[in-house]
Tab-separated table of C-alpha atoms in Angstrom:
chain	number	residue	atom	x	y	z
A	1	MET	CA	-5.930	-43.328	-12.484
A	2	GLY	CA	-5.601	-39.794	-12.778
A	3	ASN	CA	-8.692	-38.951	-11.307
A	4	LEU	CA	-8.141	-41.276	-8.582
A	5	LYS	CA	-4.340	-39.492	-7.869
A	6	ALA	CA	-6.164	-36.000	-7.852
A	7	LYS	CA	-8.902	-37.382	-5.045
A	8	VAL	CA	-6.146	-38.511	-2.873
A	9	GLN	CA	-4.381	-35.471	-3.466
A	10	GLU	CA	-7.500	-33.287	-2.560
A	11	LYS	CA	-8.005	-35.700	0.505
A	12	LYS	CA	-4.433	-34.885	1.882
A	13	GLY	CA	-4.815	-31.375	1.214
A	14	GLY	CA	-8.394	-30.674	2.744
A	15	SER	CA	-10.156	-27.736	2.256
A	16	PHE	CA	-7.141	-25.645	2.603
A	17	ASN	CA	-6.403	-26.355	-0.984
A	18	LYS	CA	-9.548	-25.132	-2.141
A	19	LEU	CA	-9.130	-21.886	-1.094
A	20	ASN	CA	-7.751	-19.108	-3.784
A	21	ALA	CA	-3.915	-18.396	-3.918
A	22	ALA	CA	-4.464	-14.951	-2.534
A	23	THR	CA	-6.144	-16.411	0.845
A	24	ARG	CA	-3.466	-19.036	1.530
A	25	ARG	CA	-0.599	-16.229	1.155
A	26	ALA	CA	-2.704	-14.378	3.583
A	27	ILE	CA	-2.937	-17.154	5.770
A	28	TYR	CA	0.618	-18.013	5.706
A	29	SER	CA	1.780	-14.562	6.119
A	30	LEU	CA	-0.758	-13.706	9.275
A	31	CYS	CA	1.266	-16.839	10.872
A	32	ILE	CA	4.668	-15.102	10.166
A	33	LEU	CA	2.857	-11.990	11.486
A	34	VAL	CA	1.980	-13.896	14.644
A	35	GLY	CA	5.406	-15.510	15.153
A	36	LEU	CA	7.186	-12.045	14.618
A	37	PHE	CA	4.891	-10.504	17.411
A	38	VAL	CA	5.484	-13.328	19.572
A	39	LEU	CA	9.394	-13.013	19.013
A	40	PHE	CA	9.456	-9.175	19.568
A	41	SER	CA	7.476	-9.813	22.873
A	42	ILE	CA	9.328	-12.176	24.462
A	43	LEU	CA	12.737	-10.190	22.919
A	44	GLN	CA	11.735	-6.704	24.397
A	45	PRO	CA	8.599	-7.467	26.608
A	46	ALA	CA	8.350	-4.243	28.505
A	47	LYS	CA	9.129	-2.116	25.708
A	48	PHE	CA	7.552	-4.020	22.684
A	49	LEU	CA	4.204	-4.359	24.716
A	50	ALA	CA	3.815	-1.260	25.674
A	51	PRO	CA	0.338	0.743	24.994
A	52	ALA	CA	2.615	3.717	23.714
A	53	ASN	CA	4.822	1.443	21.538
A	54	LEU	CA	1.911	-0.302	19.832
A	55	GLN	CA	-0.059	2.948	19.202
A	56	ASN	CA	2.969	4.020	17.690
A	57	LEU	CA	3.537	1.158	15.800
A	58	LEU	CA	-0.251	1.449	14.514
A	59	GLN	CA	0.459	5.141	13.407
A	60	GLN	CA	3.719	4.315	11.774
A	61	ILE	CA	1.957	2.048	9.095
A	62	VAL	CA	-0.608	4.323	8.196
A	63	THR	CA	1.046	5.335	5.225
A	64	TYR	CA	2.287	1.798	4.291
A	65	THR	CA	-1.486	0.604	4.412
A	66	ILE	CA	-3.156	3.429	2.858
A	67	ILE	CA	-0.428	4.103	-0.134
A	68	GLY	CA	-0.655	-0.213	-0.500
A	69	CYS	CA	-4.481	-0.235	-0.564
A	70	GLY	CA	-4.193	1.879	-3.645
A	71	LEU	CA	-1.220	-0.057	-5.191
A	72	THR	CA	-3.170	-3.003	-4.543
A	73	PHE	CA	-5.661	-1.806	-7.333
A	74	CYS	CA	-3.048	-1.336	-9.530
A	75	LEU	CA	-0.850	-4.638	-9.066
A	76	VAL	CA	-4.059	-6.652	-8.953
A	77	CYS	CA	-4.901	-5.665	-12.709
A	78	GLY	CA	-1.191	-6.209	-13.800
A	79	GLY	CA	0.231	-2.730	-13.474
A	80	ASN	CA	2.384	-0.966	-11.051
A	81	ASP	CA	2.668	2.823	-9.827
A	82	LEU	CA	6.090	3.921	-8.601
A	83	SER	CA	4.618	7.688	-8.683
A	84	ALA	CA	2.665	7.134	-5.641
A	85	GLY	CA	5.042	8.838	-2.816
A	86	ALA	CA	5.543	11.750	-5.521
A	87	SER	CA	1.840	12.410	-5.502
A	88	MET	CA	1.509	12.156	-1.802
A	89	ALA	CA	4.356	14.999	-1.636
A	90	LEU	CA	2.690	16.927	-4.313
A	91	SER	CA	-0.733	16.683	-2.284
A	92	GLY	CA	0.420	17.507	0.750
A	93	ILE	CA	1.923	20.635	-0.133
A	94	ILE	CA	-1.294	21.661	-2.144
A	95	MET	CA	-3.283	20.961	1.250
A	96	VAL	CA	-1.376	23.071	2.833
A	97	SER	CA	-0.955	26.118	0.301
A	98	LEU	CA	-4.640	25.738	0.194
A	99	LEU	CA	-5.175	26.263	3.882
A	100	MET	CA	-2.807	29.193	3.725
A	101	GLN	CA	-5.108	30.914	1.525
A	102	GLY	CA	-7.683	31.026	4.054
A	103	LEU	CA	-10.278	28.080	2.169
A	104	PRO	CA	-12.542	26.188	4.617
A	105	LEU	CA	-10.818	22.639	5.770
A	106	VAL	CA	-13.252	20.773	3.855
A	107	VAL	CA	-13.248	22.618	0.096
A	108	CYS	CA	-9.463	21.763	0.754
A	109	ILE	CA	-9.629	18.260	1.591
A	110	ALA	CA	-12.255	17.884	-1.843
A	111	LEU	CA	-9.783	20.020	-3.959
A	112	CYS	CA	-6.446	18.003	-2.955
A	113	LEU	CA	-8.515	14.854	-3.565
A	114	ILE	CA	-9.650	15.700	-6.898
A	115	MET	CA	-5.773	16.554	-7.607
A	116	GLY	CA	-4.867	13.127	-6.401
A	117	ILE	CA	-7.215	11.496	-9.092
A	118	MET	CA	-5.826	13.559	-11.532
A	119	THR	CA	-2.468	12.214	-11.244
A	120	GLY	CA	-3.621	8.803	-11.261
A	121	ILE	CA	-5.800	9.612	-14.493
A	122	MET	CA	-2.437	10.957	-15.988
A	123	ASN	CA	-0.627	7.872	-15.142
A	124	GLY	CA	-3.681	6.110	-16.882
A	125	PHE	CA	-3.305	8.179	-19.710
A	126	PHE	CA	0.117	7.423	-20.515
A	127	ILE	CA	0.034	3.683	-19.771
A	128	GLU	CA	-3.698	2.933	-21.220
A	129	ILE	CA	-4.245	5.299	-24.042
A	130	LEU	CA	-0.468	5.768	-24.991
A	131	GLY	CA	0.923	2.729	-24.298
A	132	VAL	CA	3.863	3.193	-22.131
A	133	VAL	CA	4.846	0.451	-19.873
A	134	PRO	CA	3.616	0.985	-16.314
A	135	PHE	CA	7.351	1.032	-14.761
A	136	VAL	CA	8.169	3.254	-17.264
A	137	ALA	CA	5.265	5.708	-16.935
A	138	THR	CA	5.079	6.009	-13.574
A	139	LEU	CA	8.869	6.502	-13.123
A	140	ALA	CA	8.323	9.446	-15.119
A	141	THR	CA	5.496	11.065	-13.601
A	142	GLN	CA	7.060	10.501	-10.139
A	143	TRP	CA	9.802	12.807	-11.592
A	144	VAL	CA	7.084	15.268	-12.705
A	145	TYR	CA	5.163	15.054	-9.462
A	146	ARG	CA	8.268	15.404	-7.440
A	147	GLY	CA	9.192	18.502	-9.420
A	148	MET	CA	5.990	20.250	-9.423
A	149	ALA	CA	6.060	19.782	-5.548
A	150	ASN	CA	9.330	21.748	-5.342
A	151	VAL	CA	8.121	24.195	-8.024
A	152	LEU	CA	5.481	25.236	-5.815
A	153	VAL	CA	7.231	26.151	-2.808
A	154	ASN	CA	11.098	26.477	-4.413
A	155	GLY	CA	11.926	23.252	-2.507
A	156	ALA	CA	11.133	24.973	1.002
A	157	PRO	CA	8.398	23.197	3.283
A	158	LEU	CA	5.383	24.692	4.266
A	159	TYR	CA	4.104	25.079	7.844
A	160	THR	CA	0.754	24.930	9.311
A	161	THR	CA	1.669	27.819	11.929
A	162	ASN	CA	1.122	29.840	8.662
A	163	ILE	CA	-2.506	29.168	8.410
A	164	PRO	CA	-4.618	32.249	9.184
A	165	SER	CA	-7.340	30.560	11.118
A	166	LYS	CA	-5.822	29.047	14.494
A	167	GLU	CA	-8.813	27.154	14.697
A	168	ILE	CA	-8.430	25.258	11.314
A	169	GLN	CA	-4.959	24.972	12.192
A	170	LYS	CA	-6.389	22.743	15.164
A	171	GLN	CA	-8.656	20.843	13.073
A	172	PHE	CA	-6.458	19.992	10.192
A	173	TYR	CA	-3.838	18.546	13.221
A	174	VAL	CA	-6.442	16.272	14.517
A	175	LEU	CA	-6.698	14.280	11.232
A	176	GLY	CA	-2.767	13.003	11.367
A	177	GLY	CA	-2.012	14.043	14.666
A	178	GLY	CA	-5.157	13.514	17.101
A	179	ARG	CA	-6.113	10.744	19.226
A	180	ILE	CA	-9.222	9.541	20.829
A	181	GLY	CA	-9.687	10.794	24.417
A	182	GLY	CA	-6.071	12.700	23.677
A	183	ASP	CA	-3.916	9.918	24.500
A	184	GLY	CA	-6.012	6.944	22.849
A	185	LEU	CA	-5.978	5.411	19.499
A	186	PRO	CA	-4.820	7.664	16.755
A	187	TYR	CA	-7.496	8.980	14.284
A	188	SER	CA	-5.461	8.601	11.321
A	189	VAL	CA	-5.494	4.971	12.227
A	190	ILE	CA	-9.222	4.865	12.493
A	191	ILE	CA	-9.291	6.594	9.494
A	192	THR	CA	-7.163	4.216	7.554
A	193	LEU	CA	-9.033	1.050	8.960
A	194	VAL	CA	-12.380	2.565	7.308
A	195	TYR	CA	-10.885	3.564	3.811
A	196	ALA	CA	-9.215	-0.346	3.675
A	197	VAL	CA	-12.605	-1.427	4.660
A	198	ILE	CA	-14.096	0.191	1.681
A	199	LEU	CA	-11.593	-0.223	-0.931
A	200	GLY	CA	-12.172	-4.125	-0.158
A	201	ILE	CA	-15.818	-4.127	-0.240
A	202	VAL	CA	-14.968	-2.544	-4.124
A	203	LEU	CA	-12.429	-4.644	-4.916
A	204	ALA	CA	-14.064	-8.141	-3.714
A	205	LYS	CA	-17.785	-7.175	-3.862
A	206	MET	CA	-18.624	-4.826	-6.668
A	207	ARG	CA	-18.556	-5.250	-10.186
A	208	ILE	CA	-15.675	-2.988	-11.427
A	209	GLY	CA	-13.575	-5.100	-8.540
A	210	ARG	CA	-14.486	-8.411	-10.325
A	211	GLN	CA	-13.413	-6.186	-13.844
A	212	ILE	CA	-9.975	-5.435	-12.103
A	213	TYR	CA	-9.427	-9.256	-11.584
A	214	ALA	CA	-10.042	-10.063	-14.683
A	215	CYS	CA	-8.036	-7.811	-16.880
A	216	GLY	CA	-4.889	-9.018	-14.409
A	217	SER	CA	-5.544	-12.522	-14.949
A	218	ASN	CA	-5.705	-12.409	-18.734
A	219	LEU	CA	-6.184	-9.354	-20.434
A	220	GLU	CA	-7.066	-10.521	-23.356
A	221	ALA	CA	-9.649	-12.802	-22.202
A	222	ALA	CA	-10.910	-9.432	-20.556
A	223	LYS	CA	-11.422	-7.748	-23.838
A	224	LEU	CA	-13.125	-10.363	-25.423
A	225	SER	CA	-15.619	-10.798	-22.532
A	226	GLY	CA	-17.006	-7.371	-23.067
A	227	ILE	CA	-14.930	-5.863	-20.057
A	228	ASN	CA	-13.233	-1.949	-21.058
A	229	ALA	CA	-9.962	-2.702	-20.090
A	230	VAL	CA	-9.196	1.138	-20.428
A	231	LYS	CA	-11.745	2.171	-17.951
A	232	THR	CA	-10.802	-0.658	-15.610
A	233	ARG	CA	-7.167	-0.149	-15.304
A	234	MET	CA	-7.710	3.794	-15.642
A	235	PHE	CA	-9.976	3.113	-12.309
A	236	ALA	CA	-6.931	1.216	-10.779
A	237	TYR	CA	-4.957	4.025	-11.229
A	238	CYS	CA	-7.188	6.662	-9.948
A	239	ILE	CA	-7.795	4.903	-6.475
A	240	SER	CA	-4.264	4.934	-6.238
A	241	GLY	CA	-3.711	8.349	-6.934
A	242	LEU	CA	-6.607	9.309	-4.578
A	243	SER	CA	-4.936	7.056	-1.773
A	244	ALA	CA	-1.696	9.010	-1.957
A	245	ALA	CA	-3.860	12.240	-1.848
A	246	ILE	CA	-5.392	10.787	1.374
A	247	CYS	CA	-2.102	9.749	2.677
A	248	GLY	CA	-0.311	13.296	2.171
A	249	ILE	CA	-3.198	14.834	3.750
A	250	LEU	CA	-2.718	12.837	6.581
A	251	VAL	CA	1.280	13.274	6.916
A	252	ALA	CA	0.850	17.055	6.678
A	253	SER	CA	-1.755	17.107	9.266
A	254	ARG	CA	0.973	14.957	11.876
A	255	LEU	CA	3.872	16.502	10.958
A	256	SER	CA	2.158	19.926	10.773
A	257	SER	CA	4.408	20.802	7.262
A	258	ALA	CA	4.324	19.944	3.920
A	259	GLN	CA	7.652	18.547	2.547
A	260	PRO	CA	8.434	18.682	-1.091
A	261	THR	CA	10.531	15.816	-0.057
A	262	ALA	CA	7.773	13.851	1.553
A	263	GLY	CA	7.058	10.527	0.875
A	264	ASN	CA	10.559	9.363	-0.954
A	265	GLY	CA	10.843	5.786	-1.625
A	266	TYR	CA	7.233	5.260	0.307
A	267	GLU	CA	5.829	3.775	-3.139
A	268	MET	CA	8.453	0.945	-2.746
A	269	GLU	CA	7.548	0.391	1.265
A	270	ALA	CA	3.972	-0.160	0.131
A	271	ILE	CA	4.795	-2.100	-2.646
A	272	ALA	CA	6.960	-4.686	-0.056
A	273	ALA	CA	4.021	-4.468	2.334
A	274	SER	CA	1.239	-5.626	-0.416
A	275	VAL	CA	3.805	-8.318	-2.110
A	276	LEU	CA	4.595	-9.764	1.772
A	277	GLY	CA	0.969	-9.662	2.571
A	278	GLY	CA	0.440	-12.164	-0.561
A	279	ILE	CA	-0.574	-9.631	-3.358
A	280	SER	CA	0.733	-11.245	-6.839
A	281	ILE	CA	2.980	-9.422	-8.562
A	282	LEU	CA	1.724	-11.383	-11.522
A	283	GLY	CA	-1.944	-9.566	-11.594
A	284	GLY	CA	-5.185	-11.152	-11.061
A	285	GLU	CA	-4.584	-12.279	-7.428
A	286	GLY	CA	-4.733	-10.146	-3.718
A	287	THR	CA	-7.312	-8.653	-1.483
A	288	ILE	CA	-7.049	-5.733	0.675
A	289	LEU	CA	-6.493	-7.778	3.576
A	290	ASN	CA	-3.325	-9.218	1.856
A	291	THR	CA	-2.112	-5.482	2.117
A	292	VAL	CA	-3.221	-4.627	5.320
A	293	ILE	CA	-1.428	-8.065	6.679
A	294	GLY	CA	1.514	-7.376	5.348
A	295	ALA	CA	1.594	-3.261	6.266
A	296	LEU	CA	1.491	-4.328	9.934
A	297	MET	CA	4.232	-7.839	9.090
A	298	MET	CA	6.192	-4.345	8.062
A	299	GLY	CA	5.341	-2.187	10.987
A	300	VAL	CA	6.303	-5.147	13.286
A	301	ILE	CA	9.512	-5.884	11.778
A	302	ARG	CA	11.258	-2.518	11.703
A	303	ASN	CA	9.409	-1.730	15.044
A	304	GLY	CA	10.871	-4.899	16.788
A	305	LEU	CA	14.536	-4.154	14.897
A	306	ASN	CA	14.509	-0.550	16.515
A	307	LEU	CA	13.556	-1.772	19.788
A	308	ASN	CA	16.369	-4.273	19.687
A	309	GLY	CA	19.220	-1.793	18.532
A	310	VAL	CA	18.971	-2.701	14.659
A	311	ASN	CA	20.517	0.332	12.474
A	312	SER	CA	18.254	1.579	9.374
A	313	PHE	CA	20.873	-0.023	7.346
A	314	TRP	CA	20.747	-3.292	8.471
A	315	GLN	CA	16.986	-2.829	8.454
A	316	GLN	CA	16.550	-2.289	4.242
A	317	MET	CA	18.738	-5.343	3.824
A	318	ILE	CA	16.557	-7.616	5.995
A	319	VAL	CA	13.093	-6.269	4.515
A	320	GLY	CA	14.587	-6.506	1.192
A	321	ILE	CA	15.924	-10.204	1.357
A	322	ILE	CA	12.355	-10.935	2.952
A	323	LEU	CA	10.664	-9.125	-0.010
A	324	LEU	CA	13.172	-10.985	-2.201
A	325	ILE	CA	12.222	-14.270	-0.634
A	326	ALA	CA	8.406	-13.311	-1.266
A	327	VAL	CA	8.532	-12.310	-4.694
A	328	ALA	CA	10.778	-15.599	-6.111
A	329	SER	CA	8.566	-17.837	-3.899
A	330	GLN	CA	5.158	-16.310	-5.995
A	331	THR	CA	7.113	-16.332	-9.492
A	332	ALA	CA	8.525	-20.260	-8.859
A	333	LYS	CA	4.876	-21.414	-8.033
A	334	LYS	CA	3.570	-19.279	-10.949
A	335	SER	CA	5.688	-20.775	-13.528
A	336	GLY	CA	5.780	-23.962	-12.067
A	337	ASP	CA	9.725	-24.155	-10.921
A	338	LEU	CA	9.259	-24.643	-7.093
A	339	GLY	CA	9.949	-28.194	-7.543
A	340	ALA	CA	12.933	-27.704	-9.135
A	341	ILE	CA	13.980	-24.887	-6.345
A	342	LYS	CA	12.844	-28.054	-3.801
A	343	ARG	CA	14.726	-30.693	-5.271
A	344	PHE	CA	17.570	-28.300	-5.572
A	345	PHE	CA	17.465	-27.805	-1.416
A	346	GLY	CA	17.087	-31.973	-1.326
A	347	LEU	CA	13.321	-31.301	-0.061
A	348	ARG	CA	11.948	-33.280	-2.400
A	349	LYS	CA	13.225	-35.876	-4.962
């Protein structure tokens, strides 16, 4: 009888029920994204659909997407990283500082990326070696990295106009502020897309990616199966640090300055984008595609609300409410309480 009931339910759900949870959430999020796009296209067709606005929208989500892609590795393996925004600011400061010393652009980028990886190693050390809870460890390192950024420049911004070589100034600006053909798609969007594809392949197709999923799904079972959980989770934090460094370089390039206050709250925006896209906050589920869709949702919501004259305070509330609903839905499904919630609202007897 039980087998017959299961077969009937599977037949009703069709092939959709065979998809994993992250894929189903990605489809839901994509449908919502399309709905939001259509809604704002109707409300402000001339402004929202303008090519310049769409290009601006894509450039705005670069930070959410890059930091979010790094955080995806942490979230999937059952961790978190609240230091990403501060690490981004520190990276920007170091990048411009090195350029001001007259070092070649490629060397400065390489050193900055290494520094980003080092911040990830530090986070991983406190969490995996010393056993500090990810929330507490990365909250503490957030203050450390932010403090370092301020100490290096005495709290003052660094401007790329102080770079000795005018040619390097121009080359550096192209990374974050340049566009194809001068007025086409921003190069930063292309860099973001390529980076997301690379991380997507690493997470979905490579052995380390499968190990990250295993650690996030059941850490003890992963250890028993022979996976080095410490190295695997350290790798996830290194990817998050690397992502923050890339974002710091691009933002400093686009703004032609490195601000010690840059990236303040960006980690929360990135986490929100990841969760809205379908990344499980409980670990073990999610893909880079989920994060990209979530970042697009965040960008469309903020851009659309701006065009319709909604002030930033209301925008924070709206995004917060949407995020709360997304998280509550995930945890309810995971704990089996979704049926009780539906019964509470009269959706199920």
